[in-house]
């Protein structure tokens, strides 16, 4: 017996039957008609089809930064917002563990999002939180875990080719070194690609410190103090570039007339610096959203690991020359 059958026997519409059986208080119908519908449903042992209850999941975000570190660099903040937005869209409950925060007692999460770079000991700890783990911005074990990373080769090619296209002959590099929370050094893909691309020709123009505005400022001061400097610098993050701009301003070195910059990430502040930064846009929020989609696929039964490589886009602004000189 269906709603359509009851409607036919009651000589009313299917909509009316549905509203009567669901006790819709806004329905205006004669009592005789209402009772006829109820009697027919009862006589035929009609059982209403209950709405399916949407499955809700509980996931945990494990961050390799402290809350304070995240505020200093918008890169990971944007990824986290993408994760949170995706969880909201899917009705997923999300817990968060920042660096140096106590791991929650709950240990049966449907999914674990590992944001940043982690050592083997930290990964072992994450395994205890849940079966499914996705790594965002790193890929420590692609054969066993899903990961979402950016296309570093594409990003570096975009930066280098743009500088060469506007007539730059010598290119330097300003970047940072990173370590896992257990002290393991992490290879910097941009730095490695730079050395390889130019076959170590421009190694003398390389400066590597920390990923911070202050470090960018100090490294640029060091570069400007050298007798010979590069015409342009690829800078591994926008905050580093902001520090470098300050150093140039203090030294009365004009950007881009005397020196050009291409940086990475395209944080909101990049378009408001003077001059505005030419930078490689990283789609951080999309990375976060993709991580949740991967976990949902795992929960539904996918057992083959996936590596998602997210493309980048060069945002040409005013920290690089416009044409060849």
PDB file of C-alpha atoms in Angstrom:
ATOM      1  CA  UNK A   1       0.000   0.000   0.000  1.00  0.00           C
ATOM      2  CA  UNK A   2       1.387   3.357  -1.074  1.00  0.00           C
ATOM      3  CA  UNK A   3       0.301   6.969  -0.651  1.00  0.00           C
ATOM      4  CA  UNK A   4      -0.914   6.861  -4.239  1.00  0.00           C
ATOM      5  CA  UNK A   5      -3.125   3.833  -3.483  1.00  0.00           C
ATOM      6  CA  UNK A   6      -4.640   5.511  -0.418  1.00  0.00           C
ATOM      7  CA  UNK A   7      -5.263   8.687  -2.409  1.00  0.00           C
ATOM      8  CA  UNK A   8      -7.098   6.716  -5.090  1.00  0.00           C
ATOM      9  CA  UNK A   9      -9.310   4.923  -2.550  1.00  0.00           C
ATOM     10  CA  UNK A  10      -9.985   8.167  -0.661  1.00  0.00           C
ATOM     11  CA  UNK A  11     -10.648  10.158  -3.838  1.00  0.00           C
ATOM     12  CA  UNK A  12      -8.167  12.887  -2.834  1.00  0.00           C
ATOM     13  CA  UNK A  13      -4.691  13.945  -3.941  1.00  0.00           C
ATOM     14  CA  UNK A  14      -1.495  12.204  -2.851  1.00  0.00           C
ATOM     15  CA  UNK A  15      -0.392  15.476  -1.258  1.00  0.00           C
ATOM     16  CA  UNK A  16      -3.520  15.577   0.916  1.00  0.00           C
ATOM     17  CA  UNK A  17      -2.964  11.992   2.052  1.00  0.00           C
ATOM     18  CA  UNK A  18       0.642  12.758   2.946  1.00  0.00           C
ATOM     19  CA  UNK A  19      -0.289  15.843   4.956  1.00  0.00           C
ATOM     20  CA  UNK A  20      -3.071  14.025   6.831  1.00  0.00           C
ATOM     21  CA  UNK A  21      -0.839  11.093   7.754  1.00  0.00           C
ATOM     22  CA  UNK A  22       1.911  13.473   8.834  1.00  0.00           C
ATOM     23  CA  UNK A  23      -0.598  15.478  10.923  1.00  0.00           C
ATOM     24  CA  UNK A  24       0.066  18.741   9.148  1.00  0.00           C
ATOM     25  CA  UNK A  25      -1.645  21.399  11.335  1.00  0.00           C
ATOM     26  CA  UNK A  26      -1.880  23.855   8.433  1.00  0.00           C
ATOM     27  CA  UNK A  27      -4.013  21.513   6.315  1.00  0.00           C
ATOM     28  CA  UNK A  28      -7.654  22.539   5.876  1.00  0.00           C
ATOM     29  CA  UNK A  29      -9.723  19.412   5.130  1.00  0.00           C
ATOM     30  CA  UNK A  30     -13.156  18.140   6.185  1.00  0.00           C
ATOM     31  CA  UNK A  31     -13.093  15.852   9.221  1.00  0.00           C
ATOM     32  CA  UNK A  32     -14.961  13.191   7.262  1.00  0.00           C
ATOM     33  CA  UNK A  33     -12.229  13.145   4.607  1.00  0.00           C
ATOM     34  CA  UNK A  34      -9.466  13.081   7.211  1.00  0.00           C
ATOM     35  CA  UNK A  35     -11.051  10.107   8.999  1.00  0.00           C
ATOM     36  CA  UNK A  36     -11.588   8.234   5.719  1.00  0.00           C
ATOM     37  CA  UNK A  37      -7.895   8.558   4.883  1.00  0.00           C
ATOM     38  CA  UNK A  38      -6.859   7.346   8.352  1.00  0.00           C
ATOM     39  CA  UNK A  39      -9.262   4.394   8.220  1.00  0.00           C
ATOM     40  CA  UNK A  40      -8.048   3.263   4.791  1.00  0.00           C
ATOM     41  CA  UNK A  41      -4.434   3.518   5.904  1.00  0.00           C
ATOM     42  CA  UNK A  42      -5.179   1.510   9.054  1.00  0.00           C
ATOM     43  CA  UNK A  43      -7.209  -1.154   7.265  1.00  0.00           C
ATOM     44  CA  UNK A  44      -4.415  -1.720   4.774  1.00  0.00           C
ATOM     45  CA  UNK A  45      -1.718  -1.650   7.455  1.00  0.00           C
ATOM     46  CA  UNK A  46       0.067   1.270   5.804  1.00  0.00           C
ATOM     47  CA  UNK A  47       3.476   1.943   7.350  1.00  0.00           C
ATOM     48  CA  UNK A  48       4.901   5.432   6.679  1.00  0.00           C
ATOM     49  CA  UNK A  49       8.345   5.525   5.119  1.00  0.00           C
ATOM     50  CA  UNK A  50      10.566   7.328   7.589  1.00  0.00           C
ATOM     51  CA  UNK A  51      13.062   9.833   6.337  1.00  0.00           C
ATOM     52  CA  UNK A  52      16.557   8.479   6.320  1.00  0.00           C
ATOM     53  CA  UNK A  53      18.657   9.941   9.085  1.00  0.00           C
ATOM     54  CA  UNK A  54      21.763  11.473   7.545  1.00  0.00           C
ATOM     55  CA  UNK A  55      24.920   9.800   8.793  1.00  0.00           C
ATOM     56  CA  UNK A  56      27.056  12.219  10.767  1.00  0.00           C
ATOM     57  CA  UNK A  57      30.785  11.798  11.149  1.00  0.00           C
ATOM     58  CA  UNK A  58      33.316  13.035  13.652  1.00  0.00           C
ATOM     59  CA  UNK A  59      36.777  14.026  12.463  1.00  0.00           C
ATOM     60  CA  UNK A  60      39.846  15.611  14.008  1.00  0.00           C
ATOM     61  CA  UNK A  61      42.282  18.148  12.564  1.00  0.00           C
ATOM     62  CA  UNK A  62      45.858  17.699  13.802  1.00  0.00           C
ATOM     63  CA  UNK A  63      47.827  20.913  13.167  1.00  0.00           C
ATOM     64  CA  UNK A  64      51.615  21.043  13.180  1.00  0.00           C
ATOM     65  CA  UNK A  65      51.485  24.752  14.145  1.00  0.00           C
ATOM     66  CA  UNK A  66      50.524  26.370  17.421  1.00  0.00           C
ATOM     67  CA  UNK A  67      47.629  28.827  17.302  1.00  0.00           C
ATOM     68  CA  UNK A  68      50.133  31.684  17.535  1.00  0.00           C
ATOM     69  CA  UNK A  69      52.252  30.360  14.648  1.00  0.00           C
ATOM     70  CA  UNK A  70      49.175  30.055  12.452  1.00  0.00           C
ATOM     71  CA  UNK A  71      48.353  33.733  12.994  1.00  0.00           C
ATOM     72  CA  UNK A  72      51.814  34.739  11.738  1.00  0.00           C
ATOM     73  CA  UNK A  73      51.281  33.122   8.324  1.00  0.00           C
ATOM     74  CA  UNK A  74      47.905  32.975   6.550  1.00  0.00           C
ATOM     75  CA  UNK A  75      48.922  29.927   4.503  1.00  0.00           C
ATOM     76  CA  UNK A  76      47.785  27.256   6.939  1.00  0.00           C
ATOM     77  CA  UNK A  77      44.940  29.386   8.246  1.00  0.00           C
ATOM     78  CA  UNK A  78      43.384  29.395   4.762  1.00  0.00           C
ATOM     79  CA  UNK A  79      43.710  25.608   4.484  1.00  0.00           C
ATOM     80  CA  UNK A  80      42.087  25.168   7.896  1.00  0.00           C
ATOM     81  CA  UNK A  81      39.174  27.395   6.885  1.00  0.00           C
ATOM     82  CA  UNK A  82      38.690  25.232   3.789  1.00  0.00           C
ATOM     83  CA  UNK A  83      38.579  22.142   6.012  1.00  0.00           C
ATOM     84  CA  UNK A  84      36.082  23.743   8.396  1.00  0.00           C
ATOM     85  CA  UNK A  85      33.832  24.931   5.558  1.00  0.00           C
ATOM     86  CA  UNK A  86      33.751  21.442   4.017  1.00  0.00           C
ATOM     87  CA  UNK A  87      32.912  19.887   7.390  1.00  0.00           C
ATOM     88  CA  UNK A  88      30.071  22.370   7.827  1.00  0.00           C
ATOM     89  CA  UNK A  89      28.692  21.530   4.366  1.00  0.00           C
ATOM     90  CA  UNK A  90      28.673  17.807   5.153  1.00  0.00           C
ATOM     91  CA  UNK A  91      27.443  18.107   8.736  1.00  0.00           C
ATOM     92  CA  UNK A  92      30.713  16.743  10.103  1.00  0.00           C
ATOM     93  CA  UNK A  93      31.732  17.404  13.685  1.00  0.00           C
ATOM     94  CA  UNK A  94      35.336  18.629  13.731  1.00  0.00           C
ATOM     95  CA  UNK A  95      37.721  18.650  16.677  1.00  0.00           C
ATOM     96  CA  UNK A  96      41.046  20.503  16.442  1.00  0.00           C
ATOM     97  CA  UNK A  97      44.418  19.776  18.014  1.00  0.00           C
ATOM     98  CA  UNK A  98      47.083  22.452  17.588  1.00  0.00           C
ATOM     99  CA  UNK A  99      50.755  21.873  18.355  1.00  0.00           C
ATOM    100  CA  UNK A 100      51.446  21.574  22.104  1.00  0.00           C
ATOM    101  CA  UNK A 101      47.774  20.979  22.876  1.00  0.00           C
ATOM    102  CA  UNK A 102      46.589  17.867  24.670  1.00  0.00           C
ATOM    103  CA  UNK A 103      45.246  15.055  22.508  1.00  0.00           C
ATOM    104  CA  UNK A 104      41.511  14.527  23.195  1.00  0.00           C
ATOM    105  CA  UNK A 105      40.386  11.370  24.970  1.00  0.00           C
ATOM    106  CA  UNK A 106      38.104  10.491  22.044  1.00  0.00           C
ATOM    107  CA  UNK A 107      40.000   7.949  19.933  1.00  0.00           C
ATOM    108  CA  UNK A 108      37.506   6.594  17.431  1.00  0.00           C
ATOM    109  CA  UNK A 109      37.389   9.372  14.851  1.00  0.00           C
ATOM    110  CA  UNK A 110      35.983   8.641  11.414  1.00  0.00           C
ATOM    111  CA  UNK A 111      38.799  10.640   9.862  1.00  0.00           C
ATOM    112  CA  UNK A 112      42.046  12.413  10.760  1.00  0.00           C
ATOM    113  CA  UNK A 113      43.301  15.476   8.844  1.00  0.00           C
ATOM    114  CA  UNK A 114      47.062  15.937   9.294  1.00  0.00           C
ATOM    115  CA  UNK A 115      47.783  19.567   8.386  1.00  0.00           C
ATOM    116  CA  UNK A 116      51.473  20.268   7.827  1.00  0.00           C
ATOM    117  CA  UNK A 117      54.579  18.129   8.138  1.00  0.00           C
ATOM    118  CA  UNK A 118      54.921  15.288  10.607  1.00  0.00           C
ATOM    119  CA  UNK A 119      57.537  12.770  11.682  1.00  0.00           C
ATOM    120  CA  UNK A 120      57.078   9.015  12.050  1.00  0.00           C
ATOM    121  CA  UNK A 121      56.423   9.205  15.805  1.00  0.00           C
ATOM    122  CA  UNK A 122      53.676  11.769  15.287  1.00  0.00           C
ATOM    123  CA  UNK A 123      52.093   9.660  12.547  1.00  0.00           C
ATOM    124  CA  UNK A 124      52.064   6.664  14.896  1.00  0.00           C
ATOM    125  CA  UNK A 125      50.169   8.793  17.422  1.00  0.00           C
ATOM    126  CA  UNK A 126      47.656   9.831  14.756  1.00  0.00           C
ATOM    127  CA  UNK A 127      46.965   6.199  13.883  1.00  0.00           C
ATOM    128  CA  UNK A 128      45.509   5.796  17.371  1.00  0.00           C
ATOM    129  CA  UNK A 129      42.982   8.574  16.700  1.00  0.00           C
ATOM    130  CA  UNK A 130      41.361   6.976  13.675  1.00  0.00           C
ATOM    131  CA  UNK A 131      41.732   4.522  10.826  1.00  0.00           C
ATOM    132  CA  UNK A 132      41.578   7.016   7.953  1.00  0.00           C
ATOM    133  CA  UNK A 133      44.269   9.730   7.709  1.00  0.00           C
ATOM    134  CA  UNK A 134      44.741  12.343   4.997  1.00  0.00           C
ATOM    135  CA  UNK A 135      47.839  14.543   4.852  1.00  0.00           C
ATOM    136  CA  UNK A 136      47.537  18.124   3.624  1.00  0.00           C
ATOM    137  CA  UNK A 137      50.677  19.913   2.348  1.00  0.00           C
ATOM    138  CA  UNK A 138      52.849  16.832   2.784  1.00  0.00           C
ATOM    139  CA  UNK A 139      53.002  13.243   1.517  1.00  0.00           C
ATOM    140  CA  UNK A 140      54.986  11.078   3.951  1.00  0.00           C
ATOM    141  CA  UNK A 141      53.645   7.715   2.758  1.00  0.00           C
ATOM    142  CA  UNK A 142      51.716   7.811  -0.516  1.00  0.00           C
ATOM    143  CA  UNK A 143      51.281   4.045  -0.674  1.00  0.00           C
ATOM    144  CA  UNK A 144      49.207   3.980   2.515  1.00  0.00           C
ATOM    145  CA  UNK A 145      47.719   7.443   3.019  1.00  0.00           C
ATOM    146  CA  UNK A 146      45.826   9.983   0.943  1.00  0.00           C
ATOM    147  CA  UNK A 147      47.458  13.378   0.534  1.00  0.00           C
ATOM    148  CA  UNK A 148      46.796  16.803  -0.959  1.00  0.00           C
ATOM    149  CA  UNK A 149      49.827  18.790  -2.135  1.00  0.00           C
ATOM    150  CA  UNK A 150      50.568  21.631  -4.525  1.00  0.00           C
ATOM    151  CA  UNK A 151      52.333  21.245  -7.861  1.00  0.00           C
ATOM    152  CA  UNK A 152      55.743  22.606  -6.824  1.00  0.00           C
ATOM    153  CA  UNK A 153      57.274  22.041 -10.254  1.00  0.00           C
ATOM    154  CA  UNK A 154      54.520  24.009 -11.970  1.00  0.00           C
ATOM    155  CA  UNK A 155      54.737  26.766  -9.363  1.00  0.00           C
ATOM    156  CA  UNK A 156      58.500  27.187  -9.719  1.00  0.00           C
ATOM    157  CA  UNK A 157      58.308  27.076 -13.515  1.00  0.00           C
ATOM    158  CA  UNK A 158      55.696  29.826 -13.472  1.00  0.00           C
ATOM    159  CA  UNK A 159      57.908  32.024 -11.298  1.00  0.00           C
ATOM    160  CA  UNK A 160      61.154  31.398 -13.179  1.00  0.00           C
ATOM    161  CA  UNK A 161      59.683  31.664 -16.679  1.00  0.00           C
ATOM    162  CA  UNK A 162      57.960  34.937 -15.814  1.00  0.00           C
ATOM    163  CA  UNK A 163      61.226  36.494 -14.651  1.00  0.00           C
ATOM    164  CA  UNK A 164      63.097  35.256 -17.712  1.00  0.00           C
ATOM    165  CA  UNK A 165      60.326  36.559 -19.988  1.00  0.00           C
ATOM    166  CA  UNK A 166      60.798  40.126 -18.724  1.00  0.00           C
ATOM    167  CA  UNK A 167      64.534  40.037 -19.349  1.00  0.00           C
ATOM    168  CA  UNK A 168      65.979  39.042 -15.975  1.00  0.00           C
ATOM    169  CA  UNK A 169      69.419  37.466 -16.383  1.00  0.00           C
ATOM    170  CA  UNK A 170      70.341  36.550 -12.801  1.00  0.00           C
ATOM    171  CA  UNK A 171      67.911  35.098 -10.272  1.00  0.00           C
ATOM    172  CA  UNK A 172      68.354  34.528  -6.555  1.00  0.00           C
ATOM    173  CA  UNK A 173      66.341  32.651  -3.970  1.00  0.00           C
ATOM    174  CA  UNK A 174      65.146  33.536  -0.475  1.00  0.00           C
ATOM    175  CA  UNK A 175      63.534  30.746   1.503  1.00  0.00           C
ATOM    176  CA  UNK A 176      63.154  28.971   4.804  1.00  0.00           C
ATOM    177  CA  UNK A 177      63.970  25.656   6.399  1.00  0.00           C
ATOM    178  CA  UNK A 178      61.368  23.609   8.221  1.00  0.00           C
ATOM    179  CA  UNK A 179      61.494  20.788  10.736  1.00  0.00           C
ATOM    180  CA  UNK A 180      58.906  18.389  12.088  1.00  0.00           C
ATOM    181  CA  UNK A 181      57.872  18.894  15.695  1.00  0.00           C
ATOM    182  CA  UNK A 182      60.215  16.038  16.598  1.00  0.00           C
ATOM    183  CA  UNK A 183      63.155  17.865  14.989  1.00  0.00           C
ATOM    184  CA  UNK A 184      63.419  15.971  11.700  1.00  0.00           C
ATOM    185  CA  UNK A 185      64.552  18.250   8.821  1.00  0.00           C
ATOM    186  CA  UNK A 186      62.115  18.641   5.917  1.00  0.00           C
ATOM    187  CA  UNK A 187      63.411  18.994   2.373  1.00  0.00           C
ATOM    188  CA  UNK A 188      62.263  22.287   0.806  1.00  0.00           C
ATOM    189  CA  UNK A 189      60.967  21.453  -2.669  1.00  0.00           C
ATOM    190  CA  UNK A 190      61.281  25.015  -4.016  1.00  0.00           C
ATOM    191  CA  UNK A 191      64.886  25.308  -2.898  1.00  0.00           C
ATOM    192  CA  UNK A 192      65.759  21.918  -4.386  1.00  0.00           C
ATOM    193  CA  UNK A 193      64.053  22.758  -7.677  1.00  0.00           C
ATOM    194  CA  UNK A 194      65.841  26.126  -7.887  1.00  0.00           C
ATOM    195  CA  UNK A 195      69.268  24.526  -7.488  1.00  0.00           C
ATOM    196  CA  UNK A 196      68.467  21.841 -10.053  1.00  0.00           C
ATOM    197  CA  UNK A 197      66.886  24.179 -12.634  1.00  0.00           C
ATOM    198  CA  UNK A 198      69.922  26.450 -12.809  1.00  0.00           C
ATOM    199  CA  UNK A 199      72.419  23.605 -12.276  1.00  0.00           C
ATOM    200  CA  UNK A 200      73.746  25.419  -9.171  1.00  0.00           C
ATOM    201  CA  UNK A 201      74.764  28.451 -11.291  1.00  0.00           C
ATOM    202  CA  UNK A 202      72.972  30.886  -8.982  1.00  0.00           C
ATOM    203  CA  UNK A 203      73.683  29.179  -5.644  1.00  0.00           C
ATOM    204  CA  UNK A 204      75.718  32.231  -4.603  1.00  0.00           C
ATOM    205  CA  UNK A 205      72.475  34.243  -4.672  1.00  0.00           C
ATOM    206  CA  UNK A 206      70.652  31.886  -2.314  1.00  0.00           C
ATOM    207  CA  UNK A 207      69.695  32.850   1.245  1.00  0.00           C
ATOM    208  CA  UNK A 208      67.893  30.422   3.539  1.00  0.00           C
ATOM    209  CA  UNK A 209      66.596  31.151   7.035  1.00  0.00           C
ATOM    210  CA  UNK A 210      63.179  30.843   8.691  1.00  0.00           C
ATOM    211  CA  UNK A 211      59.684  31.334   7.275  1.00  0.00           C
ATOM    212  CA  UNK A 212      58.885  34.702   8.863  1.00  0.00           C
ATOM    213  CA  UNK A 213      58.644  38.379   7.952  1.00  0.00           C
ATOM    214  CA  UNK A 214      61.658  39.173  10.118  1.00  0.00           C
ATOM    215  CA  UNK A 215      63.733  36.463   8.473  1.00  0.00           C
ATOM    216  CA  UNK A 216      62.807  37.785   5.025  1.00  0.00           C
ATOM    217  CA  UNK A 217      63.896  41.245   6.124  1.00  0.00           C
ATOM    218  CA  UNK A 218      67.254  40.006   7.446  1.00  0.00           C
ATOM    219  CA  UNK A 219      67.997  37.814   4.418  1.00  0.00           C
ATOM    220  CA  UNK A 220      67.243  40.654   2.010  1.00  0.00           C
ATOM    221  CA  UNK A 221      69.512  42.968   3.993  1.00  0.00           C
ATOM    222  CA  UNK A 222      72.228  40.344   3.677  1.00  0.00           C
ATOM    223  CA  UNK A 223      71.642  40.070  -0.081  1.00  0.00           C
ATOM    224  CA  UNK A 224      71.778  43.838  -0.545  1.00  0.00           C
ATOM    225  CA  UNK A 225      75.019  44.051   1.437  1.00  0.00           C
ATOM    226  CA  UNK A 226      76.823  41.777  -1.017  1.00  0.00           C
ATOM    227  CA  UNK A 227      78.944  43.365  -3.711  1.00  0.00           C
ATOM    228  CA  UNK A 228      77.109  41.308  -6.325  1.00  0.00           C
ATOM    229  CA  UNK A 229      73.399  40.587  -6.118  1.00  0.00           C
ATOM    230  CA  UNK A 230      70.812  39.040  -8.427  1.00  0.00           C
ATOM    231  CA  UNK A 231      68.466  41.129 -10.580  1.00  0.00           C
ATOM    232  CA  UNK A 232      65.466  39.260  -9.181  1.00  0.00           C
ATOM    233  CA  UNK A 233      64.605  36.922  -6.326  1.00  0.00           C
ATOM    234  CA  UNK A 234      62.181  34.060  -6.028  1.00  0.00           C
ATOM    235  CA  UNK A 235      60.906  34.269  -2.455  1.00  0.00           C
ATOM    236  CA  UNK A 236      59.349  31.159  -0.929  1.00  0.00           C
ATOM    237  CA  UNK A 237      56.411  32.883   0.821  1.00  0.00           C
ATOM    238  CA  UNK A 238      54.578  36.205   0.846  1.00  0.00           C
ATOM    239  CA  UNK A 239      55.530  37.000   4.478  1.00  0.00           C
ATOM    240  CA  UNK A 240      59.201  36.565   3.533  1.00  0.00           C
ATOM    241  CA  UNK A 241      58.632  38.924   0.590  1.00  0.00           C
ATOM    242  CA  UNK A 242      56.979  41.522   2.830  1.00  0.00           C
ATOM    243  CA  UNK A 243      60.099  41.520   5.004  1.00  0.00           C
ATOM    244  CA  UNK A 244      62.293  41.771   1.897  1.00  0.00           C
ATOM    245  CA  UNK A 245      60.313  44.780   0.654  1.00  0.00           C
ATOM    246  CA  UNK A 246      60.984  46.542   3.949  1.00  0.00           C
ATOM    247  CA  UNK A 247      64.720  45.903   3.632  1.00  0.00           C
ATOM    248  CA  UNK A 248      64.725  47.349   0.098  1.00  0.00           C
ATOM    249  CA  UNK A 249      62.778  50.401   1.246  1.00  0.00           C
ATOM    250  CA  UNK A 250      65.285  51.116   4.008  1.00  0.00           C
ATOM    251  CA  UNK A 251      68.214  50.665   1.600  1.00  0.00           C
ATOM    252  CA  UNK A 252      66.570  52.948  -1.016  1.00  0.00           C
ATOM    253  CA  UNK A 253      66.538  50.094  -3.546  1.00  0.00           C
ATOM    254  CA  UNK A 254      63.554  50.461  -5.871  1.00  0.00           C
ATOM    255  CA  UNK A 255      61.257  47.510  -6.581  1.00  0.00           C
ATOM    256  CA  UNK A 256      60.886  46.532  -9.429  1.00  0.00           C
ATOM    257  CA  UNK A 257      63.137  49.094 -11.140  1.00  0.00           C
ATOM    258  CA  UNK A 258      66.324  47.832  -9.481  1.00  0.00           C
ATOM    259  CA  UNK A 259      65.278  44.439  -8.174  1.00  0.00           C
ATOM    260  CA  UNK A 260      62.258  42.191  -8.807  1.00  0.00           C
ATOM    261  CA  UNK A 261      60.413  39.720  -6.571  1.00  0.00           C
ATOM    262  CA  UNK A 262      58.148  36.739  -7.209  1.00  0.00           C
ATOM    263  CA  UNK A 263      56.770  35.140  -4.065  1.00  0.00           C
ATOM    264  CA  UNK A 264      54.338  32.345  -3.146  1.00  0.00           C
ATOM    265  CA  UNK A 265      50.872  31.824  -1.613  1.00  0.00           C
ATOM    266  CA  UNK A 266      48.969  35.021  -2.604  1.00  0.00           C
ATOM    267  CA  UNK A 267      47.856  35.839   0.931  1.00  0.00           C
ATOM    268  CA  UNK A 268      45.282  38.681   1.198  1.00  0.00           C
ATOM    269  CA  UNK A 269      47.983  41.238   2.061  1.00  0.00           C
ATOM    270  CA  UNK A 270      49.944  40.511  -1.145  1.00  0.00           C
ATOM    271  CA  UNK A 271      47.856  42.867  -3.261  1.00  0.00           C
ATOM    272  CA  UNK A 272      48.158  45.718  -0.743  1.00  0.00           C
ATOM    273  CA  UNK A 273      51.942  45.937  -0.335  1.00  0.00           C
ATOM    274  CA  UNK A 274      53.848  48.722  -2.100  1.00  0.00           C
ATOM    275  CA  UNK A 275      54.499  47.613  -4.736  1.00  0.00           C
ATOM    276  CA  UNK A 276      51.916  44.823  -4.820  1.00  0.00           C
ATOM    277  CA  UNK A 277      53.460  41.368  -4.968  1.00  0.00           C
ATOM    278  CA  UNK A 278      53.707  39.226  -8.060  1.00  0.00           C
ATOM    279  CA  UNK A 279      53.046  35.867  -6.444  1.00  0.00           C
ATOM    280  CA  UNK A 280      52.123  32.269  -7.222  1.00  0.00           C
ATOM    281  CA  UNK A 281      48.596  31.652  -5.979  1.00  0.00           C
ATOM    282  CA  UNK A 282      48.103  28.492  -3.933  1.00  0.00           C
ATOM    283  CA  UNK A 283      44.489  27.317  -3.688  1.00  0.00           C
ATOM    284  CA  UNK A 284      44.589  26.617   0.049  1.00  0.00           C
ATOM    285  CA  UNK A 285      40.853  26.488   0.729  1.00  0.00           C
ATOM    286  CA  UNK A 286      40.409  24.020  -2.115  1.00  0.00           C
ATOM    287  CA  UNK A 287      43.161  21.873  -0.601  1.00  0.00           C
ATOM    288  CA  UNK A 288      41.242  21.767   2.680  1.00  0.00           C
ATOM    289  CA  UNK A 289      37.955  20.961   0.965  1.00  0.00           C
ATOM    290  CA  UNK A 290      39.587  18.180  -1.060  1.00  0.00           C
ATOM    291  CA  UNK A 291      40.990  16.589   2.099  1.00  0.00           C
ATOM    292  CA  UNK A 292      37.479  16.123   3.505  1.00  0.00           C
ATOM    293  CA  UNK A 293      36.209  14.668   0.224  1.00  0.00           C
ATOM    294  CA  UNK A 294      39.040  12.125   0.299  1.00  0.00           C
ATOM    295  CA  UNK A 295      38.175  11.080   3.845  1.00  0.00           C
ATOM    296  CA  UNK A 296      34.515  10.622   2.921  1.00  0.00           C
ATOM    297  CA  UNK A 297      35.578   8.380   0.036  1.00  0.00           C
ATOM    298  CA  UNK A 298      37.686   6.316   2.435  1.00  0.00           C
ATOM    299  CA  UNK A 299      34.777   5.969   4.862  1.00  0.00           C
ATOM    300  CA  UNK A 300      32.587   4.708   2.012  1.00  0.00           C
ATOM    301  CA  UNK A 301      35.047   1.936   1.237  1.00  0.00           C
ATOM    302  CA  UNK A 302      37.806   3.141  -1.082  1.00  0.00           C
ATOM    303  CA  UNK A 303      40.973   1.260  -0.130  1.00  0.00           C
ATOM    304  CA  UNK A 304      43.417   2.566  -2.749  1.00  0.00           C
ATOM    305  CA  UNK A 305      45.364   5.638  -1.664  1.00  0.00           C
ATOM    306  CA  UNK A 306      45.092   8.868  -3.661  1.00  0.00           C
ATOM    307  CA  UNK A 307      47.518  11.741  -4.141  1.00  0.00           C
ATOM    308  CA  UNK A 308      45.867  14.964  -5.271  1.00  0.00           C
ATOM    309  CA  UNK A 309      48.231  17.534  -6.813  1.00  0.00           C
ATOM    310  CA  UNK A 310      46.629  20.976  -6.881  1.00  0.00           C
ATOM    311  CA  UNK A 311      47.645  23.385  -9.640  1.00  0.00           C
ATOM    312  CA  UNK A 312      48.856  26.948  -9.055  1.00  0.00           C
ATOM    313  CA  UNK A 313      48.390  30.285 -10.805  1.00  0.00           C
ATOM    314  CA  UNK A 314      50.814  33.172 -11.267  1.00  0.00           C
ATOM    315  CA  UNK A 315      49.336  36.510 -10.168  1.00  0.00           C
ATOM    316  CA  UNK A 316      51.338  39.192 -11.978  1.00  0.00           C
ATOM    317  CA  UNK A 317      51.352  42.499 -10.105  1.00  0.00           C
ATOM    318  CA  UNK A 318      53.968  45.197  -9.604  1.00  0.00           C
ATOM    319  CA  UNK A 319      56.976  43.648  -7.859  1.00  0.00           C
ATOM    320  CA  UNK A 320      58.337  42.473 -11.226  1.00  0.00           C
ATOM    321  CA  UNK A 321      59.231  44.339 -14.411  1.00  0.00           C
ATOM    322  CA  UNK A 322      56.537  44.669 -17.031  1.00  0.00           C
ATOM    323  CA  UNK A 323      58.743  44.333 -20.124  1.00  0.00           C
ATOM    324  CA  UNK A 324      62.274  43.473 -21.155  1.00  0.00           C
ATOM    325  CA  UNK A 325      64.883  46.140 -20.565  1.00  0.00           C
TER     326      UNK A 325
END
